XYZ file of C-alpha atoms in Angstrom:
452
model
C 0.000 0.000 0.000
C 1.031 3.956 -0.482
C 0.512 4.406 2.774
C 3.200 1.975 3.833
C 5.844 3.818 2.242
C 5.352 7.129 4.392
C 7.926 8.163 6.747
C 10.321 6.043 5.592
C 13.874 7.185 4.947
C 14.758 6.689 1.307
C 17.970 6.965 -0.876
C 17.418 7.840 -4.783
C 19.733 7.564 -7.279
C 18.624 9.209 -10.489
C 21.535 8.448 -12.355
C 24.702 10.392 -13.410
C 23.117 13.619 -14.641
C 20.645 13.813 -11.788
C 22.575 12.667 -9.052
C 21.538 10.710 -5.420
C 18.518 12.092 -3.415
C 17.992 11.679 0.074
C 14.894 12.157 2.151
C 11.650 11.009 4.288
C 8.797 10.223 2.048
C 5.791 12.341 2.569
C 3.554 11.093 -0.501
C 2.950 8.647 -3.018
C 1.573 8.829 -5.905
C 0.002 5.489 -7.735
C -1.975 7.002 -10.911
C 0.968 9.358 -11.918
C 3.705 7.706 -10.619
C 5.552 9.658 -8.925
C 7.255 9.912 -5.076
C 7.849 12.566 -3.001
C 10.452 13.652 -0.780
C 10.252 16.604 2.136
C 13.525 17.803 3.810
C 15.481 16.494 0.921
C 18.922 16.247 0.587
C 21.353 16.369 -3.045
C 24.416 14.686 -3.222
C 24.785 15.454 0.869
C 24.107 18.500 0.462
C 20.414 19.883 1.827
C 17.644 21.390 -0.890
C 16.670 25.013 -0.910
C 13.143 23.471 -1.502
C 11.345 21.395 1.564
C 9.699 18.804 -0.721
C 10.719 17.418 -4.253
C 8.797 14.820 -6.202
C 10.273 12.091 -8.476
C 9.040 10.208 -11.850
C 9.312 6.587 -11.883
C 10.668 7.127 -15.186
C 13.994 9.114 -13.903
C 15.048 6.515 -11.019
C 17.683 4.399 -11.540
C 17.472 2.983 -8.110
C 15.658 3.285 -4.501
C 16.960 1.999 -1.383
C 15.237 1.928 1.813
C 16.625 3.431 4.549
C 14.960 3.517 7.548
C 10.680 2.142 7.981
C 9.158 4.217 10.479
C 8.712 1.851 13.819
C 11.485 -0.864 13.065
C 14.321 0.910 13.924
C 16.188 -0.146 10.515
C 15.955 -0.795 7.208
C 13.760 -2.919 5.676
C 11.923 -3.575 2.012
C 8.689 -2.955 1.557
C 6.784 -5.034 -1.398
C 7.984 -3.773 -5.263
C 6.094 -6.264 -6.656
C 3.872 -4.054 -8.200
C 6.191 -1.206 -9.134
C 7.535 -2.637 -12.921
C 11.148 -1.747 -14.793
C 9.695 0.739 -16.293
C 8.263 2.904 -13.595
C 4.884 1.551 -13.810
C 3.152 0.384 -11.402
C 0.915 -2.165 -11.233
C -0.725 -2.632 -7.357
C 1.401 0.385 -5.714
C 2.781 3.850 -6.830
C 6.255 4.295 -7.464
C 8.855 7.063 -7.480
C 9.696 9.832 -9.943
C 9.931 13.168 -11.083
C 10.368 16.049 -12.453
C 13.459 16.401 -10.674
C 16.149 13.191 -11.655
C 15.432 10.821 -9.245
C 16.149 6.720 -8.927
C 13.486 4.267 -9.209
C 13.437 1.236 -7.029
C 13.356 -2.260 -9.464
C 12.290 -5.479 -9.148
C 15.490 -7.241 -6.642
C 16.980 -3.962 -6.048
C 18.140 -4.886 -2.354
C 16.713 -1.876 0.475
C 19.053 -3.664 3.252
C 21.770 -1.816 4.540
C 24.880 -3.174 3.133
C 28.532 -3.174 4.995
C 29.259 -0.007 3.204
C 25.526 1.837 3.720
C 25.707 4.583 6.748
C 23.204 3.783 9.254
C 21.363 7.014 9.079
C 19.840 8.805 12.302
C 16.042 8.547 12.781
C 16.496 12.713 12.529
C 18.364 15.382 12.502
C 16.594 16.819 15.537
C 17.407 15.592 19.351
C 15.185 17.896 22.059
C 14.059 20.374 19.697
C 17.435 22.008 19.115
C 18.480 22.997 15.671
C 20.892 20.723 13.598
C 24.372 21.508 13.837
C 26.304 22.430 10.759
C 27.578 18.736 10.283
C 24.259 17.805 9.959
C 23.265 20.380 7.748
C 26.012 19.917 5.275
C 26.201 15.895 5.552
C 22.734 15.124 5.676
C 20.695 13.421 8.333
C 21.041 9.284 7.282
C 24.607 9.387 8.900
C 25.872 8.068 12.121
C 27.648 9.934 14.927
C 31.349 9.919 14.610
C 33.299 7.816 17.241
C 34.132 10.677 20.529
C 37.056 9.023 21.556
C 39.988 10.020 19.944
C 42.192 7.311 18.511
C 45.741 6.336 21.019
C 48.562 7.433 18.483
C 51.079 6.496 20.689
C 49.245 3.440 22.485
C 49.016 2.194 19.410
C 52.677 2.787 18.390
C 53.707 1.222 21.791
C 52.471 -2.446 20.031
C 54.885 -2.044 17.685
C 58.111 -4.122 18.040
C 60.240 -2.963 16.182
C 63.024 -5.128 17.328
C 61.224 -8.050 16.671
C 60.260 -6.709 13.061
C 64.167 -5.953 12.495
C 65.085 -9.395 13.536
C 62.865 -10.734 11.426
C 64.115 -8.440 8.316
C 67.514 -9.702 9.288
C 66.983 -13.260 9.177
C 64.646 -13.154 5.559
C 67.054 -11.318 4.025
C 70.519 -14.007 5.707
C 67.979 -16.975 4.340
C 67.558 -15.351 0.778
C 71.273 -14.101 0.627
C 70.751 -10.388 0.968
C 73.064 -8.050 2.505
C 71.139 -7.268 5.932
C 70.363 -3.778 6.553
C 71.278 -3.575 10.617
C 69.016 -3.311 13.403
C 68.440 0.021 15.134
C 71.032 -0.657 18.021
C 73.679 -1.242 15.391
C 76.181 1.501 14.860
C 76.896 2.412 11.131
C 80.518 2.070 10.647
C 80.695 5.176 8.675
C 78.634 8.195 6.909
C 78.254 9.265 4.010
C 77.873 13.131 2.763
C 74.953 13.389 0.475
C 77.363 13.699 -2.240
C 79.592 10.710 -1.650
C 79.268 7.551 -3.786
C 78.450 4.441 -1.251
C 79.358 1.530 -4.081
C 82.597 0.266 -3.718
C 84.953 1.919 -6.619
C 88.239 1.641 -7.825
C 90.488 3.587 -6.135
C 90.878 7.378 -8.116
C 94.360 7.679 -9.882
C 94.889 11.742 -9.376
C 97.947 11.695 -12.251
C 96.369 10.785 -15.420
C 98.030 12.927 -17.211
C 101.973 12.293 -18.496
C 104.043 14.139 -20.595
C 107.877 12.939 -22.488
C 108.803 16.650 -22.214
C 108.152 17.982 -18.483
C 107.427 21.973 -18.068
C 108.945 22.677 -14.674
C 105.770 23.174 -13.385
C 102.465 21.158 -12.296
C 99.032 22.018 -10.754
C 96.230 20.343 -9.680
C 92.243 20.764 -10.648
C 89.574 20.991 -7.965
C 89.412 17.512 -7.611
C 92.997 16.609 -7.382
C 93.610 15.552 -10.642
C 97.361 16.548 -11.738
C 97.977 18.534 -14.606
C 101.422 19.291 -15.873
C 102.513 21.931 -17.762
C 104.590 21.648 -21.007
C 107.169 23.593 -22.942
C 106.193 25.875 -25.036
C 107.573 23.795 -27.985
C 105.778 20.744 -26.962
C 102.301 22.584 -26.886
C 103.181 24.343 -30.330
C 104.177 20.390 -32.001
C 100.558 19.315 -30.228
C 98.378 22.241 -32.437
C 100.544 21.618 -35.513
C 99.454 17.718 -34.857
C 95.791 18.688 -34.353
C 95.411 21.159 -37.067
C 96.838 18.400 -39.507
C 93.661 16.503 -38.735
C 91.172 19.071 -39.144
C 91.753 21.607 -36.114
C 91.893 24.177 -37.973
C 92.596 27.826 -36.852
C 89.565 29.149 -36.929
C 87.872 26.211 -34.886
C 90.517 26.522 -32.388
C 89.880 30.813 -32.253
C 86.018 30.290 -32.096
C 86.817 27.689 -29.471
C 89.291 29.898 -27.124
C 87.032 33.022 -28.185
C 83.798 31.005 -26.644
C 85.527 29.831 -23.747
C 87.253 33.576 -22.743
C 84.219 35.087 -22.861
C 82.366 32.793 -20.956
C 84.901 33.150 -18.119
C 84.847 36.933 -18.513
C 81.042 36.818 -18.387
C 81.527 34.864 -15.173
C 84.064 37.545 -13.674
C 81.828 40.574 -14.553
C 79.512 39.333 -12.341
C 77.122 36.338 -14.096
C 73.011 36.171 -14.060
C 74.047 38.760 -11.077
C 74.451 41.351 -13.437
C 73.756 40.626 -16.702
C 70.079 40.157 -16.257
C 67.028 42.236 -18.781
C 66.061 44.413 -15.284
C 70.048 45.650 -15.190
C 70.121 46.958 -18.741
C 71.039 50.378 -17.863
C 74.792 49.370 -15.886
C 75.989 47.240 -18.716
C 79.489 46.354 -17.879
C 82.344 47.870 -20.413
C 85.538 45.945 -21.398
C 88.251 46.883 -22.381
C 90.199 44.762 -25.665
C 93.911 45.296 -26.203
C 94.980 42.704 -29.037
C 97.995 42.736 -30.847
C 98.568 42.104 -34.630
C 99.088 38.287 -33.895
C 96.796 34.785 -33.188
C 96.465 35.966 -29.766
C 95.311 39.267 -30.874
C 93.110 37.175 -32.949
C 91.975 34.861 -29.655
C 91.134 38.474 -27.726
C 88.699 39.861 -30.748
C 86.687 36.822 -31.102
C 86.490 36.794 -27.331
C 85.126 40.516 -27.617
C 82.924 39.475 -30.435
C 81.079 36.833 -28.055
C 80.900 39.445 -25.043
C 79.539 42.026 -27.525
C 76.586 39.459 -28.641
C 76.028 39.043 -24.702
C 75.327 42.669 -23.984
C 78.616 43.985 -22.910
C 79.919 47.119 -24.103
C 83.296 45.843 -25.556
C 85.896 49.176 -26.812
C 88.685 47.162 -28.985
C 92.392 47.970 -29.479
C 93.922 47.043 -32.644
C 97.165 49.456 -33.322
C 96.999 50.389 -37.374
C 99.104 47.923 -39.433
C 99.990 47.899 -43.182
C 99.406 44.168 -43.388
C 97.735 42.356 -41.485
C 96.973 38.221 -40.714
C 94.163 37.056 -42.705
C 92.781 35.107 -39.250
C 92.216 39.109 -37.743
C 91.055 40.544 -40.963
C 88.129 37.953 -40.604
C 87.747 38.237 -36.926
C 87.367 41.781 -37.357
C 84.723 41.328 -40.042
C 82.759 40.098 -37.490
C 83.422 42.087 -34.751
C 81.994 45.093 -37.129
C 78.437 43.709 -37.327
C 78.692 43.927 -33.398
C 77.439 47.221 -31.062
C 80.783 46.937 -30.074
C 83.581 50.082 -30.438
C 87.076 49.513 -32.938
C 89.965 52.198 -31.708
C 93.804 52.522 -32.552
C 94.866 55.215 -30.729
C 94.969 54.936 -26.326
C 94.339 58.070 -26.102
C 90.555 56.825 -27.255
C 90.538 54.328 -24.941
C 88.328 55.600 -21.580
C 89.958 57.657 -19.118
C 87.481 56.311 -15.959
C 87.836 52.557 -15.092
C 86.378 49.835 -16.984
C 84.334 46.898 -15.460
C 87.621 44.332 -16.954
C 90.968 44.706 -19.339
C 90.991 41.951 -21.675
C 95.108 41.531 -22.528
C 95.939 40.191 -25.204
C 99.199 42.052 -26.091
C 102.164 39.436 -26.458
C 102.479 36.548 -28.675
C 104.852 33.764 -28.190
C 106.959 34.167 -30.748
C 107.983 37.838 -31.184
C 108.937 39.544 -28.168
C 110.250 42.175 -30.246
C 106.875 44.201 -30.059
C 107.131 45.292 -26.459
C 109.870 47.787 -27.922
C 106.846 49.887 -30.114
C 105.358 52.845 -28.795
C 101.698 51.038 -29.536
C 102.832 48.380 -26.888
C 104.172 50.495 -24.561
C 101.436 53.454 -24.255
C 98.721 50.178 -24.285
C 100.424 48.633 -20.908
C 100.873 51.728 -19.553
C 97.009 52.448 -19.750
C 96.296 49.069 -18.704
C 98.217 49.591 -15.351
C 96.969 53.283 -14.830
C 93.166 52.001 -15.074
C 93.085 50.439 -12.347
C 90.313 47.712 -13.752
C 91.297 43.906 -12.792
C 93.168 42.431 -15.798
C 92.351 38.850 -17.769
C 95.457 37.471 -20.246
C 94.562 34.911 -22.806
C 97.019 32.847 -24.006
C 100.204 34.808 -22.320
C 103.675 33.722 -23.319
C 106.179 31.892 -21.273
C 108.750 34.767 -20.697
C 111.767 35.116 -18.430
C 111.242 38.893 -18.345
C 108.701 40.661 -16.135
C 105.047 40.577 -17.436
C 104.363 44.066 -18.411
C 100.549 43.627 -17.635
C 100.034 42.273 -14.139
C 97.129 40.360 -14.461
C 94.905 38.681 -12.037
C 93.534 35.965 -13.799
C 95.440 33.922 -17.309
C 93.707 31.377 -19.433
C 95.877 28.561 -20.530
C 94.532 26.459 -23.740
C 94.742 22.594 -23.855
C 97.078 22.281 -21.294
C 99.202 25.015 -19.425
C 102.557 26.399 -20.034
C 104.676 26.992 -17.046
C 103.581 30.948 -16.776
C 105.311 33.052 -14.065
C 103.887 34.629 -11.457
C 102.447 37.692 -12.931
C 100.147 35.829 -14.559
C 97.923 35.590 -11.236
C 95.155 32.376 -11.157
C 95.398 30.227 -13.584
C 92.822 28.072 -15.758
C 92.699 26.137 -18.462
C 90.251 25.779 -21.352
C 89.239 22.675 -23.533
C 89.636 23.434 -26.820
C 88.707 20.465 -28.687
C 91.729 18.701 -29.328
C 91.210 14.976 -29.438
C 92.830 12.284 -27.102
C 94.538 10.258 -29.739
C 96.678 13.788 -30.909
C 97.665 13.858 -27.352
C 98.969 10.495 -27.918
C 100.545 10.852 -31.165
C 102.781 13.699 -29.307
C 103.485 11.513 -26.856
C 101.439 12.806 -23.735
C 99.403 10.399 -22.017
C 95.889 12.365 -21.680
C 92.684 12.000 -19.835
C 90.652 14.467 -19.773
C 90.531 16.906 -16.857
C 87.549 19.031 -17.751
C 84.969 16.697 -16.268
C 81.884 18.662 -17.322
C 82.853 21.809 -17.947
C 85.161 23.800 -20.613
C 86.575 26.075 -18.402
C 88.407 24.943 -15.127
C 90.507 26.517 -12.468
C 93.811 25.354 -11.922
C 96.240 25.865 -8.525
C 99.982 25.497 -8.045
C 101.203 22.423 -6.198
């Protein structure tokens, strides 16, 4: 009968679009088929309305609740309510609002994971609290007592649990991990390798021909130094299999100005929000490789935002190596002078040097030379040599920083820190020259070197 079905607590499920209803039932309707709901709730969540009414034809599914007297759940007869929302003895649910309609075998007992819901939201005549407003009345009172954390944790045995570890892993042949009372034998930084490794060999790097002079990279590794020679037999081996000049200048050219870049201060200050204090440098090349070495350098720092002024003295002929360099350097922003005296009178940010050659120490004695190093040591501006020459007179640039390439020469002690750049020569020229080579660079092209 209809009337059996009132005050019972109901569940609807109206399908995806619709959603799960919630609710007592205050009528039933047989002719039109339809149930209705007062106090309803929507997906937990209570209805602005206080009554909503259902089609058989929108219910997907209707569990019972609660029956009014029992005290639980039970299933009153669907025989007569048909698949399609019909109903043949009783009414059945449905609406205009998407609702589920209870089917033949559609079980109304609470299941193990059904909420026993409360009778109602009301206890005394006070007003629901805001749990119950926002979960809906069908739910059961949480637990009061608050769950033992560390009762709990006291169960625990955790010796017992290691000793079983222990043994499982002695029985299956793995290496046992220690109990908690064990003491490690030793720790381990974060960026320490715990395998067992071959012990590191620091000198993997021999030469026939010894310099005078060895250093040592960051991470011990020895690096000698060579005569000067030996170094120039090693590019005339490498150029003879393809290094050819200009690789070697873009490569020295690349690697200078990334160290310079580096020394005028980084991502620190060459950022897009410090455009107005771009750093100036200062080029002073000579009419020689190394003056060649110093304009590609400036080339690079020009395409990086640095305000480069280059020195390049006049000359009636000139290498083909700088005409080309300087080709390039002329689609820069940066500035071409020959005279000092249009060099800047206030400091500069860094003095590139890249005066001397190896070969021909006669051009210290030209008044170009000589008015160039004296403006270098007036400025005042920290100095970087590339490629300086091994020379048993006084450096006439101090400089605070030199940049070796391939491997260093035995420099003196003007020639401040010292670091070496990779310039792409290949381990088997090493070998052809007779130096036994691994490479120091690790993964970088640039690396500092210190005297031993």
């Amino acid at each position: 009968m209809a009337a059996d079905w009132l005050g019972s607590l109901v569940s609807i499920n109206c399908g995806v679009t619709l959603g799960v209803y919630q609710g007592e039932v205050s009528a039933v309707d047989q002719a039109s088929q339809t149930i209705s709901l007062k106090q309803p709730f929507h997906n937990g969540i209570k209805c602005p309305v206080p009554e909503v009414t259902f089609s058989a034809m929108d219910i997907k599914e209707l569990k019972i609740l609660e029956i009014p007297g029992s005290g639980q759940g039970g299933h009153p007869d669907f025989s007569s309510v048909g698949h399609n929302g019909r109903s043949a003895k009783g009414p059945v649910v449905p609406s205009s609002a998407p609702m589920a309609v209870p089917r033949k075998g559609s079980s109304s007992s609470r299941g193990p994971s059904q909420a026993t819901p409360k009778k109602n939201g009301l206890k005394n005549g006070q007003m629901k609290t805001k749990d119950d407003e926002c979960f809906g009345d069908g739910m059961e009172e949480s637990l009061d007592t608050d769950f033992d954390f560390e009762g709990n944790l006291a169960l625990f045995d955790k010796a017992a649990v290691f000793s079983q570890i222990e043994i499982s892993e002695r029985r299956n042949g793995a290496r046992s991990r220690g109990t908690p009372n064990e003491r490690t034998p030793s720790r381990y930084r974060h960026d320490e390798n715990i395998l067992e490794a071959e012990p590191i060999i620091y000198r993997q790097i021999t030469v026939p021909q010894h310099g005078g002079k060895e250093y040592c990279t960051d991470s011990g590794l020895v690096v000698p130094s060579v005569p000067f020679e030996m170094h120039k037999r090693l590019i005339s081996v490498a150029e003879r299999y393809g290094l050819s000049l200009e690789r070697r200048l873009e490569m020295a050219g690349v690697c200078a100005s990334q160290m310079a870049l580096t020394l005028l201060g980084g991502p620190n200050r060459l950022t897009p929000k410090n455009v107005h204090q771009r750093p100036t440098v200062a080029l002073l090349c000579g009419p020689h490789v190394q003056g060649a070495q110093g304009i590609s350098c400036g080339r690079h720092l020009a395409n990086h935002e640095v305000h480069i002024i280059l020195f390049l003295p006049n000359f009636v002929k000139m290498l083909e190596s700088i005409t080309n360099e300087l080709t390039l350097f002329g689609k820069t922003d940066g500035k071409q002078v020959s005279s000092v005296k249009d060099l800047p009178d206030s400091p500069v940010d860094l003095v590139i040097n890249c005066l001397d050659c190896h070969e021909n120490a006669f051009l210290r004695d030209q008044q170009w030379y000589r008015a160039a190093v004296d403006w270098a040591n007036q400025n005042r501006a920290p100095v970087l040599s590339i490629d300086p020459p091994v020379s048993s007179r006084e450096l006439a640039v101090e400089a605070k920083w030199s940049l070796c390439l391939g491997l260093p020469l035995p420099l003196a002690e003007g020639a401040g820190r010292l670091y070496l750049c990779d310039i792409g020569i290949p381990r088997q020229v090493f070998q052809e020259v007779g130096i036994n080579y691994h490479s120091p660079f690790g993964c970088k092209f640039v690396i500092p070197l210190h005297s031993t």
